[in-house]
XYZ file of C-alpha atoms in Angstrom:
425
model
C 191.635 -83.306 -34.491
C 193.047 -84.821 -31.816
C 193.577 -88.305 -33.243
C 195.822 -86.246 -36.721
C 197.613 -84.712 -33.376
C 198.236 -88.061 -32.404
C 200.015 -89.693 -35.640
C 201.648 -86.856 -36.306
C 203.479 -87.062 -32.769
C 203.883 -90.991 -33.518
C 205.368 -90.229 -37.456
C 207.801 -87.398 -35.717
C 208.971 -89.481 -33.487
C 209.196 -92.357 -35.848
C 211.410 -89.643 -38.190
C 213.951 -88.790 -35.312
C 213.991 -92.299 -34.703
C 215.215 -93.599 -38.055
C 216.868 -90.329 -38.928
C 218.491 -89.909 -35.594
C 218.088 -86.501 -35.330
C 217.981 -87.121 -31.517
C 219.518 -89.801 -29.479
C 215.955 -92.287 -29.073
C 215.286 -91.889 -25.241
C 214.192 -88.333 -26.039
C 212.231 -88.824 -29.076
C 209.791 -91.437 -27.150
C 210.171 -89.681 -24.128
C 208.993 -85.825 -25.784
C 206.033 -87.812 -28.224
C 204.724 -89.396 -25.111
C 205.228 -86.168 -22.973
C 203.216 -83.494 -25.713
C 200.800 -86.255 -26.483
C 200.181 -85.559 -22.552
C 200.619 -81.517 -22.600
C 198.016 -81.354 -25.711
C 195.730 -83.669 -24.052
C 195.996 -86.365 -25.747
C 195.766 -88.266 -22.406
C 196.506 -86.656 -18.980
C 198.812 -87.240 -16.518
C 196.787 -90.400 -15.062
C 197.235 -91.784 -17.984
C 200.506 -91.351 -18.757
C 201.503 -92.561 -15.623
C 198.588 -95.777 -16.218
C 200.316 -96.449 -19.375
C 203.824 -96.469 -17.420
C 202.243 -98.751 -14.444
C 200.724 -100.971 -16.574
C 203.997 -101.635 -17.769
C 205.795 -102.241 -14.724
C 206.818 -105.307 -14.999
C 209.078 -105.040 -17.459
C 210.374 -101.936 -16.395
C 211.319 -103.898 -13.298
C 212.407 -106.870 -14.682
C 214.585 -105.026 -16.903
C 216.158 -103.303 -13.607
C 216.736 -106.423 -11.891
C 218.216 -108.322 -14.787
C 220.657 -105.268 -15.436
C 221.816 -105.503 -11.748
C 222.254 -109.245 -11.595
C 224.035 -109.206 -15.361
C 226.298 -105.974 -14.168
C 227.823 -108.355 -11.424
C 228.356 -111.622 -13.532
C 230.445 -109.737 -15.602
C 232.589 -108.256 -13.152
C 233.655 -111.928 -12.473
C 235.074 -112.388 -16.132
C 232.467 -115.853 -17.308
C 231.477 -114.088 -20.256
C 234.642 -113.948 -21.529
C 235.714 -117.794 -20.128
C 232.107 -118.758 -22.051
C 233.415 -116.269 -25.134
C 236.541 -118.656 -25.310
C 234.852 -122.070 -24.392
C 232.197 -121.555 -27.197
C 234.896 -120.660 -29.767
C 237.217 -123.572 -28.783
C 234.467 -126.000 -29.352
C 234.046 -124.905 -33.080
C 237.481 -124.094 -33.635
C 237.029 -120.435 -34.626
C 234.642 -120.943 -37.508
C 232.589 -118.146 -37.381
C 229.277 -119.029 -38.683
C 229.627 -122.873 -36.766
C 229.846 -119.915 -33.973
C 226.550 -118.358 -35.080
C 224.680 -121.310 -35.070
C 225.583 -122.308 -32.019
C 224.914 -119.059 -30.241
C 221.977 -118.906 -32.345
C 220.281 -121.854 -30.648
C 221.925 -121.368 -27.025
C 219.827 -118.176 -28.006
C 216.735 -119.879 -29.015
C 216.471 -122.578 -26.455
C 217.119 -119.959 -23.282
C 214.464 -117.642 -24.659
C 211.910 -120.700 -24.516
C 212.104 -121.473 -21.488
C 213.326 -117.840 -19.369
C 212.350 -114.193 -20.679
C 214.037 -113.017 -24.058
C 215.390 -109.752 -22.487
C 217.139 -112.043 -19.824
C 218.451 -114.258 -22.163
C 220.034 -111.208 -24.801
C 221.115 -109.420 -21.797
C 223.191 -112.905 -20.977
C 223.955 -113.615 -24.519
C 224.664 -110.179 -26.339
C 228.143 -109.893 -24.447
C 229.450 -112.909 -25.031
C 228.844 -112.816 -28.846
C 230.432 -109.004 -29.070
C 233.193 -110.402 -27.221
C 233.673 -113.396 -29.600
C 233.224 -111.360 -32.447
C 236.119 -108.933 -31.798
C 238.529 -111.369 -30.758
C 238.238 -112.956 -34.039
C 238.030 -109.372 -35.636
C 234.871 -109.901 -37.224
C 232.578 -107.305 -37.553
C 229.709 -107.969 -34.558
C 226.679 -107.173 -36.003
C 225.661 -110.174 -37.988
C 226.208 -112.120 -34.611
C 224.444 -109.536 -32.493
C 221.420 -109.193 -34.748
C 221.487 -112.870 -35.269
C 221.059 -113.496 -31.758
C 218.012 -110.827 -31.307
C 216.170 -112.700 -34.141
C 216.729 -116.320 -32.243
C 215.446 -114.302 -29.154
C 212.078 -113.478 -30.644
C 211.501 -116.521 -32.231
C 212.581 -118.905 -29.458
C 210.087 -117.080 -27.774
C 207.321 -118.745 -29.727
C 207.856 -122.020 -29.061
C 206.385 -122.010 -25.399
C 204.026 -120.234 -23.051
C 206.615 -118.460 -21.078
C 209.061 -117.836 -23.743
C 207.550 -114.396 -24.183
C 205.398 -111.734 -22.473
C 202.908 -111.714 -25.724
C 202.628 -115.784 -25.091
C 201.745 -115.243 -21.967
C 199.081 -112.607 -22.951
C 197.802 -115.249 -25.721
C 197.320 -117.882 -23.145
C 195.656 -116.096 -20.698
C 192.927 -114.751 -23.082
C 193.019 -117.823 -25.036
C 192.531 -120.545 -21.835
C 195.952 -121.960 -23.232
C 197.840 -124.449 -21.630
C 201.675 -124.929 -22.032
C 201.063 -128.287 -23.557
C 198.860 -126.886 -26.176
C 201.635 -123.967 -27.212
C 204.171 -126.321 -27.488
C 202.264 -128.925 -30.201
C 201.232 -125.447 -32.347
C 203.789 -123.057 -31.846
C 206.943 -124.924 -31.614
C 206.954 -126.592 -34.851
C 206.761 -123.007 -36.713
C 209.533 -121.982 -33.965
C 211.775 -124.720 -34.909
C 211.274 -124.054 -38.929
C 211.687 -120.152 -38.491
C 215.344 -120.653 -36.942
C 216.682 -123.159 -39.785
C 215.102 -119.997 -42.379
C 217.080 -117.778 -40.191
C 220.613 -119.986 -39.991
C 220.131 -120.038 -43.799
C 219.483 -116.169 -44.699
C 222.238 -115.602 -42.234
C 224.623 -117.966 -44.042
C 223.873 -116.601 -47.269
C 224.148 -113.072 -46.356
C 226.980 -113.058 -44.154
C 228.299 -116.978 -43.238
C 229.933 -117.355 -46.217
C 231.948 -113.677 -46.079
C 233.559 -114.548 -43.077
C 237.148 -115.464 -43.167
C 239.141 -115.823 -40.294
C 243.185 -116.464 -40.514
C 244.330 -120.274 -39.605
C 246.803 -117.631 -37.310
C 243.990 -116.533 -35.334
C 242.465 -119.593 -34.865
C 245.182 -121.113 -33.335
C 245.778 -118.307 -31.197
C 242.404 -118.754 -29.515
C 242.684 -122.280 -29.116
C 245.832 -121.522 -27.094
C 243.869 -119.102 -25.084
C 243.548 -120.457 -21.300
C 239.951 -119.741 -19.947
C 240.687 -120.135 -17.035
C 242.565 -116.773 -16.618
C 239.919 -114.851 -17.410
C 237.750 -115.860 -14.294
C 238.120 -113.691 -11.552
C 236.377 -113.231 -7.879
C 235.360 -116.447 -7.332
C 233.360 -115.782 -4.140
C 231.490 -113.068 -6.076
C 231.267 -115.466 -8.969
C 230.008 -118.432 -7.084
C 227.682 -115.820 -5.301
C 226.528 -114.361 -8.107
C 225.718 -117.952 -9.798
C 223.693 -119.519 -7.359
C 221.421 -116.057 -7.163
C 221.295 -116.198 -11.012
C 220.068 -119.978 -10.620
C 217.290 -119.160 -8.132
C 215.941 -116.037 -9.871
C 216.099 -118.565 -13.454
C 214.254 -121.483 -11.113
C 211.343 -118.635 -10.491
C 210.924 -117.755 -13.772
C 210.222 -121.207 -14.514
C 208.193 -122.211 -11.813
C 206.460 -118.720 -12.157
C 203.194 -120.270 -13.070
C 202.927 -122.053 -10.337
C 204.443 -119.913 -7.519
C 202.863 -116.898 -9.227
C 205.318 -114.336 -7.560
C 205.791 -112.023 -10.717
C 208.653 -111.904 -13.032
C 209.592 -108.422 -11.567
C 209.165 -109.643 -8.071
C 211.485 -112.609 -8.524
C 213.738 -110.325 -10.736
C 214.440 -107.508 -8.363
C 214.810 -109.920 -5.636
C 217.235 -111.433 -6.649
C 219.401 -108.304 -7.667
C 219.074 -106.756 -4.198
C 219.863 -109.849 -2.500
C 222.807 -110.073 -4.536
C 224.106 -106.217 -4.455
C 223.818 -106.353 -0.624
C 225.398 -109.894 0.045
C 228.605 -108.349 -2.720
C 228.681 -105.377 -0.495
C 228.219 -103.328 -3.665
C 227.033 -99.643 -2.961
C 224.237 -97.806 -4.658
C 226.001 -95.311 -7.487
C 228.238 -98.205 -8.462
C 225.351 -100.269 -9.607
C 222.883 -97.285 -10.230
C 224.970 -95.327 -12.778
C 225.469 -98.661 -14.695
C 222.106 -99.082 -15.522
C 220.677 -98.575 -19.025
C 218.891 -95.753 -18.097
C 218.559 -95.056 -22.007
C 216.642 -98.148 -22.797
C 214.460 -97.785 -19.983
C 213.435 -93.867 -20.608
C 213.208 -95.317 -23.997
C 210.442 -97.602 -22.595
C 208.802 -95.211 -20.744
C 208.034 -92.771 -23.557
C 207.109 -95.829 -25.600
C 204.453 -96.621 -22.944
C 203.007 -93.261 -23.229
C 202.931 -92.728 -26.783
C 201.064 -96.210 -27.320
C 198.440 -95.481 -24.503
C 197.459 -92.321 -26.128
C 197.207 -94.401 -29.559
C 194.822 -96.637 -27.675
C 193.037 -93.794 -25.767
C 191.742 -92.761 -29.447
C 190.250 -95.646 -30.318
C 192.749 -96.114 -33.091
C 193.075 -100.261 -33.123
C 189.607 -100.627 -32.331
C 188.512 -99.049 -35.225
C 190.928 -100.784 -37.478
C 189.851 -104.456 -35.411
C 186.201 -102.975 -36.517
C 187.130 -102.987 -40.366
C 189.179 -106.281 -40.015
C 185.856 -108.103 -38.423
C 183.869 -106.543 -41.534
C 186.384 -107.398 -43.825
C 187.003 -111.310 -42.837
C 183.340 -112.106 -41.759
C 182.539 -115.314 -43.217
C 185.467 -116.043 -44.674
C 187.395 -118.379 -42.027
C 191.254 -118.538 -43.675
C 191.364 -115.147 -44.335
C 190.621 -113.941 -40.744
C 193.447 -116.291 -39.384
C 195.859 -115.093 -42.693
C 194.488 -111.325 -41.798
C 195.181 -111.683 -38.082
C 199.125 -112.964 -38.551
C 200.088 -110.402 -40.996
C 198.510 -107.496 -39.542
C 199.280 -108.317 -35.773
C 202.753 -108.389 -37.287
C 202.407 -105.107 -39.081
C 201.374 -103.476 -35.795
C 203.873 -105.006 -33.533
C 206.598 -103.473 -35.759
C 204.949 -100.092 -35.266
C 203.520 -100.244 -31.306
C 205.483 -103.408 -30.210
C 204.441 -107.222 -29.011
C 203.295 -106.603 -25.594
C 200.646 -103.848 -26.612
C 199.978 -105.877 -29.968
C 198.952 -108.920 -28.297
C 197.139 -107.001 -25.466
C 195.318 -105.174 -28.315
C 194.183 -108.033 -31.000
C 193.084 -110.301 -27.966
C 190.337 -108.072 -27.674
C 189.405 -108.560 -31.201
C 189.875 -111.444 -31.838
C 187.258 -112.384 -28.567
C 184.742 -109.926 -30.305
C 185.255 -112.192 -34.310
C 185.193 -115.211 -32.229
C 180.812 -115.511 -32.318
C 180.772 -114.620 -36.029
C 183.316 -117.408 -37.172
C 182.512 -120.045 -34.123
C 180.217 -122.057 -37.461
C 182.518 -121.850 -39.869
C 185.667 -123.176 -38.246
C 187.739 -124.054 -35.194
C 188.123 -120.533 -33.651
C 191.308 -121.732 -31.775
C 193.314 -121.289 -34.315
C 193.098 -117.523 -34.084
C 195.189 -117.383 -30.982
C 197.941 -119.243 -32.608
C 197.528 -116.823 -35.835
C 198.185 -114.342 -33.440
C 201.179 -115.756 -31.340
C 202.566 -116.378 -34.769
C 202.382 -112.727 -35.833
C 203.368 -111.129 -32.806
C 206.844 -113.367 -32.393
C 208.080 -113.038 -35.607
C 206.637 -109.459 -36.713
C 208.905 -108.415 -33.367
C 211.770 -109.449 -35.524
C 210.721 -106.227 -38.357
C 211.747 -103.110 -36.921
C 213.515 -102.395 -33.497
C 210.237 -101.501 -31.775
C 208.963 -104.677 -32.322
C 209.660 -105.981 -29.190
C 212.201 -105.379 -25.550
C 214.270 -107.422 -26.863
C 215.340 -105.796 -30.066
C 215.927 -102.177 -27.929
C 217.836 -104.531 -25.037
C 220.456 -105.907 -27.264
C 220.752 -102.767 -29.220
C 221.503 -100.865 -26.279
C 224.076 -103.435 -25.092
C 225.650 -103.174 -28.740
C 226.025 -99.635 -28.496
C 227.617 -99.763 -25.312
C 229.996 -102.224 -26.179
C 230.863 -100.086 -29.616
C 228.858 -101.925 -32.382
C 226.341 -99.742 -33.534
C 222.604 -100.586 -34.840
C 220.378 -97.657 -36.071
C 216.989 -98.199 -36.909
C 217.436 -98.465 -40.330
C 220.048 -100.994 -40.165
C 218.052 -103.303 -38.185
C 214.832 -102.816 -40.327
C 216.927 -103.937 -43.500
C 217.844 -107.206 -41.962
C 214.874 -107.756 -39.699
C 212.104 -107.221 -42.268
C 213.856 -110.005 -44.396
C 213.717 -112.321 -41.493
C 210.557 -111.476 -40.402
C 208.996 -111.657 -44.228
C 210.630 -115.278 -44.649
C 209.052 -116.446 -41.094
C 205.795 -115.252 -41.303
C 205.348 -117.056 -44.405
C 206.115 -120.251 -43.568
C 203.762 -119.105 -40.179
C 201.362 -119.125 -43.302
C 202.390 -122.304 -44.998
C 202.013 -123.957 -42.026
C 198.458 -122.217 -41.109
C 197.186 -123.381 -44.129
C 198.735 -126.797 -44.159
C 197.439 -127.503 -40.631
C 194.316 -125.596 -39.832
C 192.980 -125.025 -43.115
């Protein structure tokens, strides 16, 4: 009874999602709250769900700050201008650079940092050469995810991966980066084809922004120079996370309140600039999944995949990318990854004769990195830059982004499969 309760909750919520009957922070927000008042879980385990989450809850807050200030000093817009100097105004030379500025930040720092840094600059660009900014915007978000794959730290599910797996940076980059690298030329070509070769912009307005001084649009230097050098540190310790082992969130926050105090900035100015929306959003999220999990749901599906697969070796690592991708759409990356790990340890002893059992974790990585790119619950990422899209008056519903993302997401994960085949099989 209780597990009907729970899908019910999770296809209602799902409805006012796509429908947007009500603005999304409420729908997650009310499934995960009744999924607690009919006892789905209790209130330990709503508030487990919401700790276990923390870190990106807090690395979200800290990013927000440190982002809030850098664009008080006006470099978005002097990077806006540089970028579309250097290709002259052509708009989709534009999205393929931004695309793999994109890509290359989110494989080396965390993809919600790197659209929070990148979604402005391309909404920016985008209106002042009156182009519509969703192909950019969505563009972006789909370099995000699958930049992500191409390293160990490019994204919370890698990280995941290689802790269950015993991976090594080293051994992400040989496997993961070569299906990284093919995904984003699939991607510069959809994009071309479905919107590159639309977009006209007048020889007038071209001109006009190559006029355009970038230098005037940099203000606050102190604040600026400030805000940098905070910016560089916090960056530094998400690289050298592994081996300082601070925390993402840790370095994150620090780095914000360092920075709010040294601008002399008080609370409600920063505080009531926050995307509360996306992170209520989160929070609900967090709730609604843990009560999925508290029902056994993915274990008995990971029960039937085991049965189905057993003893035959390419369609378990086939079956594990295409369905990890299926439920990241639906429950997200993070609690994907968190979730097939455990399955794939207990089909490890029944395929460790017939194959290289390895290869599962990539199978995995592959499937949760680009199945994040299907619907805009797939991963943070996709509600980050959606959120800053909104705000900045280019709307993506749910719908919208499904239409585009499934396509991209479809085209990756079967060259994820090409390549699985052509390489493991």
């Amino acid at each position: 009874m209780l597990l009907i309760l729970a899908l019910c909750i999770f296809i209602a919520v799902f409805y006012c999602i796509i429908t947007e009957k009500i603005p999304t922070p409420w729908a997650t927000m009310l499934g995960g709250l009744t999924m607690s008042l009919l006892g789905i879980i209790n209130q330990e385990e709503a508030l487990e769900a919401i700790s276990e989450r923390l870190e990106i809850l807090f690395l979200l807050i800290g990013m927000m700050m440190i982002v809030l200030l850098i664009s008080e000093t006006g470099i978005f817009q002097w990077f806006a201008i540089k970028v579309a100097q250097l290709v002259r105004g052509e708009p989709f030379s534009l999205i393929i650079l931004l695309c793999t500025i994109t890509a290359l930040c989110s494989a080396f720092l965390d993809n919600v940092t790197t659209i929070l840094l990148m979604a402005p600059v391309s909404i920016l660009l985008a209106k002042q050469l009156k182009l519509d900014p969703f192909p950019f915007v969505i563009s972006e978000v789909m370099a995000a995810n699958i930049g992500g794959l191409a390293t160990l730290i490019g994204d919370p599910t890698q990280l995941i991966i290689g802790a269950e797996g015993n991976l090594n940076f080293n051994q992400f980059l040989m496997n993961t980066a070569p299906v990284s690298i093919l995904s984003m030329i699939s991607l510069l070509f959809t994009v071309y084809f479905m919107y590159g070769r639309k977009m006209q912009v007048s020889h007038e307005l071209k001109a006009r922004i190559m006029e355009l001084d970038s230098s005037r649009s940099l203000k606050e230097p102190t604040l600026l120079k400030l805000a940098g050098s905070i910016f560089a540190l916090v960056i530094l310790g998400f690289i050298l996370n592994n081996f300082i082992n601070k925390g993402l969130a840790i370095i994150s926050l620090s780095g914000a309140f360092y920075l709010v105090v040294l601008a002399k900035r008080k609370p409600k100015e920063i505080f009531e600039n926050l995307e509360w929306e996306t992170l209520f959003f989160f929070i609900g999220l967090f709730m609604m999944i843990k009560g999925i999990e508290e029902l056994n749901v993915m274990e008995i599906i990971g029960q039937q995949l085991v049965h189905i697969t057993e003893g035959n070796f390419p369609l378990a690592m086939f079956s594990i990318t295409w369905i990890s991708a299926i439920f990241t759409s639906i429950i997200g990356n993070v609690a994907n990854a968190a979730t097939m790990s455990k399955i794939i340890q207990v089909m490890i002893p029944s395929f460790n004769s017939l194959g290289n059992t390895s290869h599962f974790w990539w199978a995995l990585s592959f499937g949760s990195c680009l199945g994040g790119n299907i619907s805009l619950l797939g991963s943070a990422t996709n509600v980050v830059a959606v959120g800053a899209a909104t705000k900045a008056g280019c709307k993506i519903d749910f719908v919208k982004f499904l239409k585009f993302g499934s396509i991209i997401a479809l085209e990756n994960l079967i060259i994820a499969s090409l390549y699985i085949f052509f390489r493991y099989l």
